[in-house]
Structure formats: structure tokens, C-alpha cells
Coordinates of C-alpha atoms and ligand atoms in Angstrom, one line a residue:
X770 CA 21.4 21.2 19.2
X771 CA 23.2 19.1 16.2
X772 CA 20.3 17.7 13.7
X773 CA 22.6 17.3 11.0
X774 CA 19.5 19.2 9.2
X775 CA 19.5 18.7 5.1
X776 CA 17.1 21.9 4.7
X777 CA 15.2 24.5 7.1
X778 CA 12.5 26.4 5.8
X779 CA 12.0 28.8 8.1
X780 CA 9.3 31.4 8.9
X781 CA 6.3 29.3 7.0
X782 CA 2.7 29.0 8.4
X783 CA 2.9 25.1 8.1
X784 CA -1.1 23.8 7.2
X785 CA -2.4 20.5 7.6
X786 CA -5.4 19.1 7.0
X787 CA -6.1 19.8 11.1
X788 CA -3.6 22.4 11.9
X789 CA -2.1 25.6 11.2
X790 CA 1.3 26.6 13.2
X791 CA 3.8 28.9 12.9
X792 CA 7.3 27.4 12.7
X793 CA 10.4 26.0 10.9
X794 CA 10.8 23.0 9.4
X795 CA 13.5 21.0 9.5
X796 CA 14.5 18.6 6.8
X797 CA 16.8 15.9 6.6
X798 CA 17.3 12.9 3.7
X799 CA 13.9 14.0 2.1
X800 CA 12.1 13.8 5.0
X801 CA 10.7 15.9 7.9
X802 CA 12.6 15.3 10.4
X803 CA 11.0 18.5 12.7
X804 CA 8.5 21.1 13.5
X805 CA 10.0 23.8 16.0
X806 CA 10.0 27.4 16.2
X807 CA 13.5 28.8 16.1
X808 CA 15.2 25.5 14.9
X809 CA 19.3 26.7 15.7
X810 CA 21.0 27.0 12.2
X811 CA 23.1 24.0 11.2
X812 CA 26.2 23.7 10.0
X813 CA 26.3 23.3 6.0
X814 CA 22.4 23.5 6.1
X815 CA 20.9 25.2 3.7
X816 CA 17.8 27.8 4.7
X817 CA 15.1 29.2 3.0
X818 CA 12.8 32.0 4.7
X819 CA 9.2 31.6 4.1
X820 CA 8.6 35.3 5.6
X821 CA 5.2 34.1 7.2
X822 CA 4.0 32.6 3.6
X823 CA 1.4 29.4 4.2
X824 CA 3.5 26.3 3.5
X825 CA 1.3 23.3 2.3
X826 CA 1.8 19.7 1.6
X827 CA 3.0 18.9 -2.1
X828 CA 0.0 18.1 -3.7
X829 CA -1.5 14.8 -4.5
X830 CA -3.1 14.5 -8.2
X831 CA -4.9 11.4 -8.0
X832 CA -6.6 11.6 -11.3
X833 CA -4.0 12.0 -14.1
X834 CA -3.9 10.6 -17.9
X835 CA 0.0 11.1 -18.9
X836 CA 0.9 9.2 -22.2
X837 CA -1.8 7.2 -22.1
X838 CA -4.4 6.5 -25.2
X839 CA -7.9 9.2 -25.1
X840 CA -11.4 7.0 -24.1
X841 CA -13.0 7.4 -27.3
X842 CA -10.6 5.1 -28.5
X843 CA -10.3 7.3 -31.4
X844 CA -6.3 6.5 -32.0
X845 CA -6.0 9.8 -30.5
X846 CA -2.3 10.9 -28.8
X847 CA -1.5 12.4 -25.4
X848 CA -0.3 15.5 -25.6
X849 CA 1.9 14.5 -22.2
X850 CA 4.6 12.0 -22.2
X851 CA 5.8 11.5 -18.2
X852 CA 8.6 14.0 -18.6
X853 CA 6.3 17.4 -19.6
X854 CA 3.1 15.9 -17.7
X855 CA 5.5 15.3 -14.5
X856 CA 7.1 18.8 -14.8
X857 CA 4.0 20.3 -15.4
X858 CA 3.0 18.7 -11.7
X859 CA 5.8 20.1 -10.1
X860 CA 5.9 23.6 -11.4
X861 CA 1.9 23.7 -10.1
X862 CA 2.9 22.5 -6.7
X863 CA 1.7 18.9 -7.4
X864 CA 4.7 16.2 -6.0
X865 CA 2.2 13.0 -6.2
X866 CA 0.5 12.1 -9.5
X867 CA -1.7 8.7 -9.7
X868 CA -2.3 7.9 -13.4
X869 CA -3.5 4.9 -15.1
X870 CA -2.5 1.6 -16.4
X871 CA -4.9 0.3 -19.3
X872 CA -5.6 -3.1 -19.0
X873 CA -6.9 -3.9 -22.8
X874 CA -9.7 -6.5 -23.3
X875 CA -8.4 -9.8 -23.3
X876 CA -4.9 -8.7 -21.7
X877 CA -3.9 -9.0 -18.4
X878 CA -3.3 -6.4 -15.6
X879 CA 0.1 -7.1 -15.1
X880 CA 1.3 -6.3 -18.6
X881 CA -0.5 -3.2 -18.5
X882 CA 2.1 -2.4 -15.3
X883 CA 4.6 -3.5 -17.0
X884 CA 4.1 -1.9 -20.0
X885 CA 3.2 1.5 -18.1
X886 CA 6.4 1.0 -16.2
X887 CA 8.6 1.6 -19.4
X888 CA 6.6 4.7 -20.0
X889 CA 7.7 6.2 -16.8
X890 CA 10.6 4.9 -14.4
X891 CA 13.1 6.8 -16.6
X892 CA 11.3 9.9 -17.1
X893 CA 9.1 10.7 -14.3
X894 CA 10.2 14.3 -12.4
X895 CA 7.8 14.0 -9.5
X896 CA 6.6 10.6 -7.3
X897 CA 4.2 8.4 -9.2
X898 CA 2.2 5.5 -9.2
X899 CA -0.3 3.5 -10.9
X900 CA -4.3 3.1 -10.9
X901 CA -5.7 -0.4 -12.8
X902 CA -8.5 0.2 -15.2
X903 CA -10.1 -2.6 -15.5
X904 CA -12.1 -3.5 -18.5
X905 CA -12.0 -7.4 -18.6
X906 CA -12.7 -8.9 -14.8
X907 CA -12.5 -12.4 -15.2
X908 CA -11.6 -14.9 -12.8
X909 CA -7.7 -15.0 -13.2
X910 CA -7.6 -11.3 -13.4
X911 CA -9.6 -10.5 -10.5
X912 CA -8.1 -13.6 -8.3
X913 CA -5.0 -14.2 -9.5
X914 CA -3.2 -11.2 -11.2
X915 CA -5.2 -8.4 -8.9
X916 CA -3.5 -9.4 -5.4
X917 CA -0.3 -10.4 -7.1
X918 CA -0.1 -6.4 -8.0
X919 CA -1.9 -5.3 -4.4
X920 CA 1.0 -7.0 -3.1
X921 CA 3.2 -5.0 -5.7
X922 CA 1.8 -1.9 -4.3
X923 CA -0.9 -1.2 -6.3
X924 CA -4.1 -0.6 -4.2
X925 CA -6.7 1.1 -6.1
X926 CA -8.7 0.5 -9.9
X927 CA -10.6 2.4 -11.9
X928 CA -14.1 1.3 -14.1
X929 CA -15.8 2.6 -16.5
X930 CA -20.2 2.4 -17.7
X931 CA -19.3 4.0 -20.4
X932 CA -17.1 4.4 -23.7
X933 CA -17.7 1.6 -26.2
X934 CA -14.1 -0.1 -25.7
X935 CA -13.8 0.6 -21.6
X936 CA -17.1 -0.4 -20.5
X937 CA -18.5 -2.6 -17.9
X938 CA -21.5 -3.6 -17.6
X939 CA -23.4 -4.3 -14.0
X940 CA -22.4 -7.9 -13.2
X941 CA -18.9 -7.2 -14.2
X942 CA -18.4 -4.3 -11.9
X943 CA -20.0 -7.0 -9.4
X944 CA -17.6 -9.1 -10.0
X945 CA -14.9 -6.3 -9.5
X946 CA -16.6 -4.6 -6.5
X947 CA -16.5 -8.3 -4.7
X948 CA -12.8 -8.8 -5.5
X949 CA -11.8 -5.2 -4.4
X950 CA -13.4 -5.9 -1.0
X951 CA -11.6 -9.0 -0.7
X952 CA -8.2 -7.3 -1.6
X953 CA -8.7 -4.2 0.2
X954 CA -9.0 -2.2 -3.5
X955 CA -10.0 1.5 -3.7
X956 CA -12.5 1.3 -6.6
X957 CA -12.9 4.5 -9.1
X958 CA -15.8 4.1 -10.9
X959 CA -16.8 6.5 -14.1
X960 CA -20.3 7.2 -14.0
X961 CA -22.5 8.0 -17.1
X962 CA -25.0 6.0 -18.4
X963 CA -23.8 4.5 -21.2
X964 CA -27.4 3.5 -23.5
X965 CA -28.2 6.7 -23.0
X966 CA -24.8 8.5 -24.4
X967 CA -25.1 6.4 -27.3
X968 CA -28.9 6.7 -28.5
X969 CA -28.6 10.4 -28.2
X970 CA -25.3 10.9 -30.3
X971 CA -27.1 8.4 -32.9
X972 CA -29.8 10.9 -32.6
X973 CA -28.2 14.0 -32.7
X974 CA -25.7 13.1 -35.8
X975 CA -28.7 11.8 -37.8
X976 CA -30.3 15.5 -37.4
X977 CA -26.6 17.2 -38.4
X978 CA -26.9 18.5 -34.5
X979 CA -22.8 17.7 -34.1
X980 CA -21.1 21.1 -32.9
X981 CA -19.4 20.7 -29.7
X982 CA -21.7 21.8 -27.3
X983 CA -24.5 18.8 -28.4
X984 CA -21.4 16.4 -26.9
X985 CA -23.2 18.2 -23.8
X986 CA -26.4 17.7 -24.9
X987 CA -25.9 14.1 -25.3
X988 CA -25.4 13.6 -21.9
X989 CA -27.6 15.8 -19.3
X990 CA -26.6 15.6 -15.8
X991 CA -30.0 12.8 -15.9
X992 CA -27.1 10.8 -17.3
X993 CA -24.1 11.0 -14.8
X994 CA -27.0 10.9 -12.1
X995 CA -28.8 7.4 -12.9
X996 CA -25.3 6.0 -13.2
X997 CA -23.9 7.3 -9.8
X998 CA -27.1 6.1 -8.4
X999 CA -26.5 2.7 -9.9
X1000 CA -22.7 2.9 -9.2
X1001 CA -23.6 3.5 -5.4
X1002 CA -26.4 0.7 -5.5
X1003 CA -23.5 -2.2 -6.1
X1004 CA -21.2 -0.4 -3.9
X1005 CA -24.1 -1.0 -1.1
X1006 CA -25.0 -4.3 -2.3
X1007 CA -21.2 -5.3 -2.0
X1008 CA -20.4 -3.5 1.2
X1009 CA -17.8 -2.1 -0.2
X1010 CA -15.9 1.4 -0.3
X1011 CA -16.4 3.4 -3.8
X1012 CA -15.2 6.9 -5.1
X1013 CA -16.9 8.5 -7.5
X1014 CA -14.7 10.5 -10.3
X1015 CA -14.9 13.7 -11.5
X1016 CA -18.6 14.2 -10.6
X1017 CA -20.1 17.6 -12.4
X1018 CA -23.4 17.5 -12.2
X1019 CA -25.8 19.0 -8.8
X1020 CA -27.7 16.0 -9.4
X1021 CA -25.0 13.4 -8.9
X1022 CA -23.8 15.6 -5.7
X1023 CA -27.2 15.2 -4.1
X1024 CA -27.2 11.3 -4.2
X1025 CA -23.6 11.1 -3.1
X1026 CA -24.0 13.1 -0.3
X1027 CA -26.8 11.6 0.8
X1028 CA -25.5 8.0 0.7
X1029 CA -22.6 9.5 2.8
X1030 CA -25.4 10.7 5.2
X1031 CA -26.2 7.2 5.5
X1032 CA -22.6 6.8 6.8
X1033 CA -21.7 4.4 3.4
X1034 CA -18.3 4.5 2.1
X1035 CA -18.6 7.0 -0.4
X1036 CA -16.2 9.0 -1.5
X1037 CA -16.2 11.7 -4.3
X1038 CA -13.9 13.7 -6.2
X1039 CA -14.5 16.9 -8.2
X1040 CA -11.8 18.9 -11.0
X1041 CA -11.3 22.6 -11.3
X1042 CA -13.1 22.8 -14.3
X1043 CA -16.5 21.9 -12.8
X1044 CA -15.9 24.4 -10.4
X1045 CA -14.2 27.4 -12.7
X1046 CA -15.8 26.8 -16.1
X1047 CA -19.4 26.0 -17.6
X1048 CA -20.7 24.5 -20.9
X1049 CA -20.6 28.0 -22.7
X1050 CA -17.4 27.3 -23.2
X1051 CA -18.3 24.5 -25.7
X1052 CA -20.7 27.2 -27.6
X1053 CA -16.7 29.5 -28.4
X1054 CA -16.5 30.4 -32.0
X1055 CA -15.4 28.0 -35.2
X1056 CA -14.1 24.7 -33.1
X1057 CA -12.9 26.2 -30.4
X1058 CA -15.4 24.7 -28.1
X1059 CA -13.8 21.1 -28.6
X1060 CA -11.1 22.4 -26.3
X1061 CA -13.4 21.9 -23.2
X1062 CA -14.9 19.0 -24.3
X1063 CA -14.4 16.1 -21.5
X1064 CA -16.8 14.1 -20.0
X1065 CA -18.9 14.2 -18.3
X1066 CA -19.6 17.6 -19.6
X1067 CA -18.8 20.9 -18.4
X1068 CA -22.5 21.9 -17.6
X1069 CA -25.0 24.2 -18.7
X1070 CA -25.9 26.2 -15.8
X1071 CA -23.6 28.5 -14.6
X1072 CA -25.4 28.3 -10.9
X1073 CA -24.0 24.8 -11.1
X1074 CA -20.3 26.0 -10.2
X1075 CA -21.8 27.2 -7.0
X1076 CA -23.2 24.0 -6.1
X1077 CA -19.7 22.3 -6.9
X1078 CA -18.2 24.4 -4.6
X1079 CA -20.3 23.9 -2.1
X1080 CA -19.7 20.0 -1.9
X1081 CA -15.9 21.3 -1.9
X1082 CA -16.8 23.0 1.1
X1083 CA -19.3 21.0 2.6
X1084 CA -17.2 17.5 3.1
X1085 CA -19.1 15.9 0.1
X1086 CA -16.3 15.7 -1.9
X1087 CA -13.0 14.0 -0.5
X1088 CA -10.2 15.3 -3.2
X1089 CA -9.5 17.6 -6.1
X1090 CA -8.1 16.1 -9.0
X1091 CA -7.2 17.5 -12.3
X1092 CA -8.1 14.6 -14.9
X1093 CA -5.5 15.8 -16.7
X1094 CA -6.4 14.4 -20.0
X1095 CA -4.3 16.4 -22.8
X1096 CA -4.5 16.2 -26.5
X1097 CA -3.2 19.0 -28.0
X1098 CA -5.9 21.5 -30.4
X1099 CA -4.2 21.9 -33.7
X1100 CA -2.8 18.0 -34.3
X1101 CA -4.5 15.6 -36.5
X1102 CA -4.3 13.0 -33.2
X1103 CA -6.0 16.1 -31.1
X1104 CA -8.9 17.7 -30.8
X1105 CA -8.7 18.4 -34.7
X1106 CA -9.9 14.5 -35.1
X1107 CA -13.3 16.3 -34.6
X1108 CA -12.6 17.9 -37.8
X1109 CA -11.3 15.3 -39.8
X1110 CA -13.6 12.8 -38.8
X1111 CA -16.8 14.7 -39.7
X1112 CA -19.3 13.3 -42.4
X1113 CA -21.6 15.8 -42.3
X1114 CA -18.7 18.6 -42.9
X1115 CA -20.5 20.3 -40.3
X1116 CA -18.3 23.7 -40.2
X1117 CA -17.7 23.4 -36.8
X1118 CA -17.0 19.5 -36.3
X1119 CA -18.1 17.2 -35.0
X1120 CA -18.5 16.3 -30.9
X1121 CA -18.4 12.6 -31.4
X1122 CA -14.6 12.4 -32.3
X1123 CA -13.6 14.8 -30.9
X1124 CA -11.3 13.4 -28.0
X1125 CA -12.6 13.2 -24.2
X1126 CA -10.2 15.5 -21.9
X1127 CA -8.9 18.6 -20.7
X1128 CA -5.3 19.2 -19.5
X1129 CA -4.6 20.9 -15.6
X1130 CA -2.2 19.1 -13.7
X1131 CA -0.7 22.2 -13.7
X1132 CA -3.3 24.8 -12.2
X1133 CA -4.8 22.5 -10.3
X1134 CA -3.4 23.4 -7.1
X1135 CA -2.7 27.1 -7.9
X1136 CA -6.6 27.5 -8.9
X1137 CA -7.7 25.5 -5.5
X1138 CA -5.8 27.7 -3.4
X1139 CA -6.9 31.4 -5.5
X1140 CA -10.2 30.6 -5.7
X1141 CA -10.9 28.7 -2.9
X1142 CA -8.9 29.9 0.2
X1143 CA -7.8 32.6 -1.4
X1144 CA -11.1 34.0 -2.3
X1145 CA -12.2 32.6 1.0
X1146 CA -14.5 30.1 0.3
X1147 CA -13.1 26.8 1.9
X1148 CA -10.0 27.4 4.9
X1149 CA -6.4 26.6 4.6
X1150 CA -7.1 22.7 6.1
X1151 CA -10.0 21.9 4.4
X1152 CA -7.8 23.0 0.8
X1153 CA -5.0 20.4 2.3
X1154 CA -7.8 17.7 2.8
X1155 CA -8.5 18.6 -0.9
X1156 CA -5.5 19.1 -2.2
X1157 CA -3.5 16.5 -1.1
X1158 CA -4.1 14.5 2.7
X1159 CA -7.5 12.8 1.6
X1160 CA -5.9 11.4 -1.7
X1161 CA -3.0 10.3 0.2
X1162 CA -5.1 8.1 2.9
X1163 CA -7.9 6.7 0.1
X1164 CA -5.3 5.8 -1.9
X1165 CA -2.7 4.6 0.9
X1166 CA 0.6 6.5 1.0
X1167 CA -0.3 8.2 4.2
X1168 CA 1.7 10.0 6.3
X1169 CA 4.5 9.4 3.7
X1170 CA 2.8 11.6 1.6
X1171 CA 0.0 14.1 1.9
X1172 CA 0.8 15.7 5.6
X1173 CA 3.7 17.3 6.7
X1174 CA 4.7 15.9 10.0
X1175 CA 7.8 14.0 11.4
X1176 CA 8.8 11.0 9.5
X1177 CA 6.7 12.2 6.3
X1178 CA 8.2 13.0 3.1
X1179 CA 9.3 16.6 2.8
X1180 CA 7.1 17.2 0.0
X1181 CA 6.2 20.9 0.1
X1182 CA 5.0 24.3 -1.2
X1183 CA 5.8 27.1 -0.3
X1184 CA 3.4 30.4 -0.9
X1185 CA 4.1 34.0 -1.7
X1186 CA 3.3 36.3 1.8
X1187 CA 0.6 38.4 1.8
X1188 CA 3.2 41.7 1.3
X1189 CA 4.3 40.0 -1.9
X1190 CA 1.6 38.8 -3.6
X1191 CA 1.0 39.7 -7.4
X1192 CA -1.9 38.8 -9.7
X1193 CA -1.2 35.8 -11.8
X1194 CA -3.1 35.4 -15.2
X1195 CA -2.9 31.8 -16.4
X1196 CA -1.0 31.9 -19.8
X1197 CA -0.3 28.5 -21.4
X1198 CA 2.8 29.7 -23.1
X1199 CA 4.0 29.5 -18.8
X1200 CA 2.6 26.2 -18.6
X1201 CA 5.0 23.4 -18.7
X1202 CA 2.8 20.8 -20.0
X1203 CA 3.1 20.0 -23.6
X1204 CA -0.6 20.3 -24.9
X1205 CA -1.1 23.8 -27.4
X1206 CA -3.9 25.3 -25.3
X1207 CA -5.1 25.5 -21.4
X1208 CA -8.6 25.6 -20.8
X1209 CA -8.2 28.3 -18.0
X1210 CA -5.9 30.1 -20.5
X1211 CA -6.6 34.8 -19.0
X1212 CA -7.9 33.6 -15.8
X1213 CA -6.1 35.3 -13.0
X1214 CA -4.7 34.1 -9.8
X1215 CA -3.6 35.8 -6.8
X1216 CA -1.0 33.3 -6.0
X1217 CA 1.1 30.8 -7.8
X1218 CA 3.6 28.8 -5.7
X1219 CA 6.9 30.3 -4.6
X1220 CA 8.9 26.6 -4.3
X1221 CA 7.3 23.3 -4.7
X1222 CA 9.8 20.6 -2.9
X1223 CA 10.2 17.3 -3.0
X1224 CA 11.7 15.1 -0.5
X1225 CA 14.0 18.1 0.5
X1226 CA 14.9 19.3 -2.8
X1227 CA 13.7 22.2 -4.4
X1228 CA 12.5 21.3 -7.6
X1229 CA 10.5 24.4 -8.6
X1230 CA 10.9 27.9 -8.4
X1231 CA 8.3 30.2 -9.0
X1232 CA 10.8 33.1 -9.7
X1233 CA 12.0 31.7 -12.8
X1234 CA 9.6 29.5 -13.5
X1235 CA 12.1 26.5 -13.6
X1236 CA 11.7 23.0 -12.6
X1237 CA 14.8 21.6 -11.8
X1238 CA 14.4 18.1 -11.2
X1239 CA 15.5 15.2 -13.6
X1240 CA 13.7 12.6 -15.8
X1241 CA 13.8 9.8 -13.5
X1242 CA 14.5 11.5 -10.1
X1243 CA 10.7 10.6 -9.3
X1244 CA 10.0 7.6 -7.2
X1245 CA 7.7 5.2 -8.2
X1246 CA 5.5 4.6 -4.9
X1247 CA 4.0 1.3 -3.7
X1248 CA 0.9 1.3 -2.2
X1249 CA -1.1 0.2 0.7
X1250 CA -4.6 0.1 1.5
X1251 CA -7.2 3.0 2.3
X1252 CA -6.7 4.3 5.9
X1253 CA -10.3 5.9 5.1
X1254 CA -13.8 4.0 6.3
X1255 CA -14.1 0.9 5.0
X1256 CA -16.7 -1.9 4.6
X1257 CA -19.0 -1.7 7.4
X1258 CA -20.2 -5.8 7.8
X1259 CA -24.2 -4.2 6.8
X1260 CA -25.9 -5.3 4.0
X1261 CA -29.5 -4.6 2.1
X1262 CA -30.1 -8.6 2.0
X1263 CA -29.2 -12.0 3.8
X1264 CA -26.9 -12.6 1.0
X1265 CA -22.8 -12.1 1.8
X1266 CA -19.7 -11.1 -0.5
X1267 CA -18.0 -14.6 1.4
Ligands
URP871 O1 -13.0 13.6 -20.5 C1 -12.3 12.9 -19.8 N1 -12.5 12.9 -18.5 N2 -11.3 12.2 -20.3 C2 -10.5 11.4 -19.7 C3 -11.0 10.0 -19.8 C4 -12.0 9.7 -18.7 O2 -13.2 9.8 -19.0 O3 -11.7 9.4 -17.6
ZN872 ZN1 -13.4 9.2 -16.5

């Protein structure tokens, strides 16, 4: 049988997010072209032998800041320009990233694109595309520019209630919410209540309370939880299909869960460190707790972690993401703006500039699959669901991405087999990302990906730790809508979106 294959990988235990099977894969011009056991070898094809290893879909990281400006709006610098963050992707198995165009008050969406586009066509090394965020909804924004860049491929935005400069308050996100209904718009919305944040750092820096664990204490899980229940109030009020970001507290689990229990479109997301670390980590020596600092906060009680995997478990949340947010510790534009900027020359900073974020594009994956399937607390198909196939339909580059079947990219990894696995301890100095520090830095990992591939090239291997791709081999991705639930025609009053 001539198939003119590109690329067999052969001997892989190919997951999905349904199915696990035994077979080869064959691969030609970047995409899958077929599943069979015992695929005859082609002429000029190259092979590789997966020796029964797992092979998984290339990841999907649908929450990345890359060269992009920190939240605070504190002036501070990403650590990542598109070249290290995309590299850093690959090398952790990830062959999707979605990160964010910044539309600036008063500006319009469309220079943000076009703006973001210059930051990335030429460098990217993995497949890309945009989120909006949205801080200034008006009328020609929301009707005139927002299907204009729908049409351009760009399906999904992301809100804010809080951060002084990103904000929106309940009428605006109204106001979005109806438009992203109309367009068929994934919205992101970051919830933490806003007031709240604010009159408890005013509080806690007027009693010299600014070490980095109070940026914890200025925003209990009371504070992501009235604003996810607020968040899902509009989404109900609207009819319309939200996902929640990076969602750390118990609290804000319980009321998305049980808004999905009323069979409303909500979707979550979760990030490894919710799951791996905990707000001691705020409480290190000197000012090495501003490393961890991110919001909403890594949380107090370590019992939390268990209730994070749970919803990882569970179905309540629909993807992993890293929120790869890097600024690098020892830079004046980094964390160390926490030391600079601190009026109380409080020894050991202060929390209120120090930058929002934590890098991870990186580990991501690798931590999912150790200590989650690994460790055996969520299977092999609920991890792809995670990992990659749910980000792919909510944010509408499914089957081309996040499966592998025929027709789909051939976006893959491929895993070490059980006879040659070897610990792995996270060390950033093997990270390819350009930030000084990872937050996960002496954790260790049973596995690490062998090969990450995309579209039938390998562009990783785990051997040498290469990646092997060049800036601007990555393809910048246009979008369609969700293929997950939608609006479902019910609402709370007599009062419609039309
Ligand atoms: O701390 C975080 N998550 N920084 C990134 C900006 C944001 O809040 O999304
Ligand atoms: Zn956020």
C-alpha cells in the first residue's frame, strides 16, 4: 500500500480525549493522514518507534501572557518575547498557545491585533493565536470592529473586574456579554472583586502589613467567590456561554459547578500552580515569596490543592492552562519593582508592586501528565480533555487541533515507556523560557516528553533538550466559534438579548 507517508510513528498508545489504541500513525504534509496497526514502511519515510510509550495530542495552552505588559500596570516587562515563550511551549509538549491582545482604553481592538501581530508572525516557534481583552466596550468596538476580527479568526475575549487600568464594571461586561452572544464570542472573564482588593491593600499598607503573602490576604477566596458568582449572574441573565479563568479558590469551584449542574454554559479553567503549590510559598525568606505572587492568590490551605484536583477530575473544570505570566526576579521591570517601589522600606517589599504572574508554559503539560495520570489521579483521556481537546473546541480549532485523528494536524507528543522512565526534577536552568526563576523549580517528575511534533516535524527532543524549530515556522491560526454548548434560548426574566 503506497501512502506516500511524510512520518510514521510507530508502536505509540495513541490517547484521545475518548480513546486509547494501540497503533501507528501515519503522517503526511503535517497532517494525520492514518491510524492502523502495522502501517507497511514507505519509501523515503522517515520512522520513529514509540516502543508502547502513550502518544498525546500537542498541547493546547489557552491562557498565555508572551511579551505582553503585567496587569498592575506597573511599567513592568515580560520576561518572554514570542521566540523564548514559544520555545518554552514546544520543549513542554505545548504546540498551541492562545495569548492576548490588549486593547488599551480609548483604542481600538483592531490595532491591538495589529500591533500584537508584529510581536509574533516573525518569531513565533509553535502555532498561535490571539484572545481580545477588552477594556473599553463601546458601541463601535463591540459592533463594528468585534465581528470585523470574528471574521478575521478571532473567536474568543477576555475581561477583567479587577486591576485599576483593565477593569469593567457590570454594565460594561453587559454590554460585552450581549455582543459575544450575537457574534458567537467565547468570553474569559477574570473574577475578583475589585472594591474589595482595593480597600484591603489601602488597609494593609496603612498598618506597614506589605510582605508578600498580605497580597494573599488582600484577597481571600470571599473575593474570587462573590465575583464568579456575579460573573455567572450576567452570563445567566445574557444566555450566554462564559469561562471562568484560572479559578483557585474551593469556594469559586462550588458555585461553578453548581451552575453547570443547572446545565448553564459554564466553563472553567484551572493552572498547575493551584493544584501543585499553596500560599506558603509567598511566606519564603527575604522577597522570595514575590516569585509566587499572581492573582488570584495561591491559597492558604494546603487541603485546597485537593479540592482543585478534584474539579480536575470531576468534569468541573474544562482545561488546564498555564497563565504563563513571566517577569523575571532579579530585574528592576520584575518582581524586584516590589522592592523599589516600597515607601515603607518594609525589608521584605512590598505586595502591591510587585507584578501579577507566574511563568509555566513549559511544565504545564509535563506536571499534568506526572501528577495527574501519572500519579493516577485523573486517566489518560480525561488529561487529553485537559490538556489540549476541550481548549481546542471552546476556542474553535477543533479537529485541526487538539485530537489526533484523520485530517487533524499532526501535532503530537510522544512519552517515554514505562521500561524507560527516569525521575525528572524541574530545574529552571533546563527551562527554555527566558524568566530567572520557575516556581516549581526541585519538584520532580516521572516523565518529561520524549518528542513534541508539530504538523509532522519534530521540533523537540527530549534527549537533548533541543527545540528545533524556527522563529516564524509557527502558524498563526484563525478561529471559529465554540463547538462546545452554547446559549440555550432560557432566561431568568421576559426580557431578551434581541
Ligand atoms: O497573576 C496573574 N494571573 N497575572 C496575569 C494577569 C492576569 O491576571 O490575568
Ligand atoms: Zn487574569
Amino acid at each position: 500500500m503506497l501512502l506516500n507517508l511524510d512520518l510514521i510513528v510507530r508502536n505509540g498508545v495513541v490517547v484521545t480525549a475518548s480513546d486509547q489504541i494501540s497503533c501507528d500513525i501515519g503522517i503526511k504534509d503535517g497532517k494525520v493522514k492514518i491510524l492502523a496497526a502495522g502501517i507497511p514502511p514507505q519509501e523515503g519515510c522517515k520512522e520513529i518507534d514509540a516502543e508502547g510509550a502513550f502518544v498525546t495530542p500537542g498541547g493546547v495552552d489557552s491562557h498565555v501572557h508572551i511579551a505582553q505588559s503585567a496587569a498592575k500596570g506597573l511599567g513592568a516587562r515580560s520576561a518572554d518575547d514570542w521566540t523564548s515563550g514559544t520555545r518554552s511551549a514546544l520543549a513542554g509538549g505545548t504546540t498551541t498557545v492562545i495569548a492576548f491582545a490588549v486593547q488599551a482604553r480609548g483604542a481600538s481592538l483592531t490595532d491591538a491585533v495589529t500591533e500584537y501581530h508584529k510581536k509574533s508572525d516573525k518569531y513565533s516557534v509553535c502555532d498561535y493565536s490571539y484572545h481580545l481583552i477588552v477594556t473599553d466596550p463601546n458601541d463601535v468596538q463591540m459592533h463594528t470592529e468585534l465581528p470585523k476580527l470574528v471574521k478575521e479568526g478571532i473567536s474568543s475575549m477576555k475581561i477583567y473586574m479587577t486591576y485599576a487600568n483593565l477593569k469593567l464594571n457590570d454594565g460594561e461586561i453587559l454590554n460585552v456579554l450581549m455582543a459575544a452572544r450575537k457574534y458567537r464570542v467565547t468570553t474569559m472573564v477574570h473574577c475578583e472583586n475589585a472594591d474589595i482588593i482595593d480597600w484591603m491593600t489601602n488597609n494593609l499598607h496603612e498598618r506597614g502589613m506589605t510582605e508578600p503573602w498580605h497580597h494573599g490576604t488582600s484577597r481571600p477566596p470571599i473575593v474570587e467567590a462573590e465575583a464568579t458568582h456575579r460573573a455567572l449572574a450576567l452570563a445567566e441573565l445574557m444566555d450566554t456561554p462564559m469561562l471562568i479563568v484560572h479559578v483557585s479558590a474551593p469556594e469559586a469551584v462550588n458555585i461553578i459547578r453548581r451552575a453547570q449542574t443547572r446545565l448553564l454554559p459554564i466553563y472553567a479553567e484551572t493552572c498547575p500552580h493551584y493544584a501543585i503549590l499553596d500560599g506558603s510559598e509567598m511566606r519564603k525568606d527575604g522577597f522570595e515569596g514575590a516569585k509566587c505572587v499572581c492573582a488570584p492568590p495561591l491559597r492558604d490551605d494546603p487541603k485546597d490543592k485537593e479540592r482543585i484536583w478534584e474539579g480536575l477530575a470531576n468534569g468541573t473544570f474544562t482545561v488546564f492552562s498555564s497563565d504563563h505570566a513571566p517577569t523575571c526576579f532579579d530585574d528592576d521591570r520584575g518582581k524586584k519593582l516590589g522592592m523599589i517601589n516600597n515607601p515603607t522600606k518594609n525589608p521584605r517589599g512590598n505586595f502591591r508592586t510587585i507584578p501579577n504572574g507566574l511563568p509555566g508554559v513549559e511544565t504545564r503539560t509535563p506536571l499534568l501528565w506526572s501528577e495527574g495520570v501519572l500519579k493516577g489521579r485523573i486517566s489518560p483521556q480525561r488529561f487529553v480533555e485537559l490538556n489540549s481537546t476541550n481548549a481546542a473546541k471552546l476556542y474553535g480549532i477543533y479537529p485541526q487541533k487538539g485530537t489526533i485523528q484523520p485530517g487533524s494536524d499532526a501535532d503530537l507528543v510522544i512519552w517515554r515507556p514505562d521500561h524507560k522512565r527516569v525521575p525528572h526534577k524541574i530545574e529552571n536552568s533546563k527551562l527554555h523560557h527566558a524568566c530567572d526563576y520557575t516556581p516549581f523549580e526541585g519538584v520532580v517528575l516521572e516523565d518529561w516528553p520524549r518528542y513534541t511534533i508539530l504538523r509532522g516535524k519534530v521540533v523537540y527532543n527530549g534527549k537533548t533538550n533541543e527545540v528545533l524549530a524556527q522563529p516564524g515556522s509557527g502558524n498563526f491560526l484563525q478561529r471559529g466559534p465554540s463547538t462546545l454548548p452554547g446559549p440555550r434560548n432560557q432566561w431568568p426574566s421576559e426580557w431578551r438579548p434581541e
